[in-house]
GROMACS .gro file of C-alpha atoms in nm:
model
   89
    1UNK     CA    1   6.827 -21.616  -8.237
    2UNK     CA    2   6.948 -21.433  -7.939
    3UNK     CA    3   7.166 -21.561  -7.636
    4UNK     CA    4   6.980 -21.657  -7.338
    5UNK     CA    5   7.157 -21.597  -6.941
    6UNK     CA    6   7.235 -21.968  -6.793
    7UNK     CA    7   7.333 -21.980  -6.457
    8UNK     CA    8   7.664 -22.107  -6.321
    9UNK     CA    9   7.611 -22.439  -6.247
   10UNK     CA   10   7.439 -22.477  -6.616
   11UNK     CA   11   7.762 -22.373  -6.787
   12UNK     CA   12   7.963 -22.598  -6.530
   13UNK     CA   13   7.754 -22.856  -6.632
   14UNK     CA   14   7.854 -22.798  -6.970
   15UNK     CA   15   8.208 -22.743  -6.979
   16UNK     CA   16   8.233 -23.048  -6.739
   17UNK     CA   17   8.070 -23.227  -7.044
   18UNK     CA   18   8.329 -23.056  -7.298
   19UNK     CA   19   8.607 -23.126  -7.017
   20UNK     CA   20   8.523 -23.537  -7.040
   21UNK     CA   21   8.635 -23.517  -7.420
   22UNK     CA   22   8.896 -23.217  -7.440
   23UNK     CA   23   9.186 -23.487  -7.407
   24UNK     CA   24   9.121 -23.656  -7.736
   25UNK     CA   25   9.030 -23.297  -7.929
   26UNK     CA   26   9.429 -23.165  -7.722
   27UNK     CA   27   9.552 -23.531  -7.829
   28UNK     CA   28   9.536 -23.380  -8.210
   29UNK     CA   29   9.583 -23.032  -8.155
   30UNK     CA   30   9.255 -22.869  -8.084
   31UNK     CA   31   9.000 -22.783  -7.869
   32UNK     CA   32   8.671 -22.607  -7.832
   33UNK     CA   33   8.572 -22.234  -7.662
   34UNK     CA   34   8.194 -22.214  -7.593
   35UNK     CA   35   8.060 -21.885  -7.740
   36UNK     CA   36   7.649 -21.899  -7.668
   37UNK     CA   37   7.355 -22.043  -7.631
   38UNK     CA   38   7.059 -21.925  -7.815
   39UNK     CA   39   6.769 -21.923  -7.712
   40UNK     CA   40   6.608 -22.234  -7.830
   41UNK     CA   41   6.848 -22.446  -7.643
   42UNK     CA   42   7.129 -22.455  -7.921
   43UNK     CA   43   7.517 -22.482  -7.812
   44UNK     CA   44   7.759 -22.231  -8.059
   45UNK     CA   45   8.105 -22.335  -8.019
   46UNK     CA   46   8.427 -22.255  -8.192
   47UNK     CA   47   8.671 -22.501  -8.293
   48UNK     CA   48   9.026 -22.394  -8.205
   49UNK     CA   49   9.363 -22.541  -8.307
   50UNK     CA   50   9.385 -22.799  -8.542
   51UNK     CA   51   8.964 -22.857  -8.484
   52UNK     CA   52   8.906 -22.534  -8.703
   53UNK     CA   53   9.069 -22.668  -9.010
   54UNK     CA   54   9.018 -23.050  -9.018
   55UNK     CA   55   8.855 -23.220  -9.241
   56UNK     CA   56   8.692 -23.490  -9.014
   57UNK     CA   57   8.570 -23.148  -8.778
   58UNK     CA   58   8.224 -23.214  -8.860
   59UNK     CA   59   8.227 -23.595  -8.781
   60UNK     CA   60   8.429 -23.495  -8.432
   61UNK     CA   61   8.171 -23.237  -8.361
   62UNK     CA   62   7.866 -23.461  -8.412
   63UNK     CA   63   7.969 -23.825  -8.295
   64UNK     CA   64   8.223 -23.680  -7.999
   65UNK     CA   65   8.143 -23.353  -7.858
   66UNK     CA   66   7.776 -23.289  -7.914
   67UNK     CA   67   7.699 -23.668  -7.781
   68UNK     CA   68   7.900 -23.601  -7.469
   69UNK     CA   69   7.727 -23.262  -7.382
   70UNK     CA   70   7.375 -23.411  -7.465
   71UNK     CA   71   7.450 -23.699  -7.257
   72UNK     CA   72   7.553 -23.447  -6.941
   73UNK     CA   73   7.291 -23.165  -7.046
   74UNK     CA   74   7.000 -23.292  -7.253
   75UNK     CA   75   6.832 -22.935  -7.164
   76UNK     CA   76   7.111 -22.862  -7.481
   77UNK     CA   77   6.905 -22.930  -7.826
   78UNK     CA   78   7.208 -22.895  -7.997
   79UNK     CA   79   7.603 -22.849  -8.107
   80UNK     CA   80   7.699 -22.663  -8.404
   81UNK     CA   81   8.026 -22.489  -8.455
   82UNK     CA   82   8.030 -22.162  -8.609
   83UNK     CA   83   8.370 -22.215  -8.781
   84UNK     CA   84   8.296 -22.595  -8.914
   85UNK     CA   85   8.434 -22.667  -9.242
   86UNK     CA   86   8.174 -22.838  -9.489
   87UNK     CA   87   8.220 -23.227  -9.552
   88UNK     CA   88   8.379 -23.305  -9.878
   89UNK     CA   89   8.226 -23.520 -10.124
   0.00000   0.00000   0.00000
């Protein structure tokens, strides 16, 4: 997959998105830092702070952030985080 150019009102769109649920992510110690988009469309984040090592990451990532930025930028397919720690079981 390689990393497509988006304009600058694409990636406002998109931190504007990422902005709407930063407070809740800061609230527990984290945050996210947008590193691509590939080209079919797919968001690659990192979690920072407390997000990179929490359990519930996964969960946060699916149900919070990736629903807000779909929501504000359904040209987005997808969220994943590149440092996401697997669910436990």
């Amino acid at each position: 997959m390689a990393t497509i150019n988006v304009d600058q009102d694409f990636m406002l769109r998109i931190e504007g998105a990422l902005d709407q649920i930063r407070p809740y992510l800061e609230a527990d110690g984290g945050n996210v830092k947008v590193l691509e988009i590939t080209d079919d469309m797919v968001l690659k984040l990192e979690l920072l702070g407390a997000c990179g090592s929490c359990p519930m990451s996964t969960m946060t990532l699916k149900a919070g952030v990736e629903q807000s930025v779909l929501k504000a930028v359904p040209e987005i397919r997808a969220v994943e985080a590149v440092n996401v720690l697997p669910l436990s079981v």
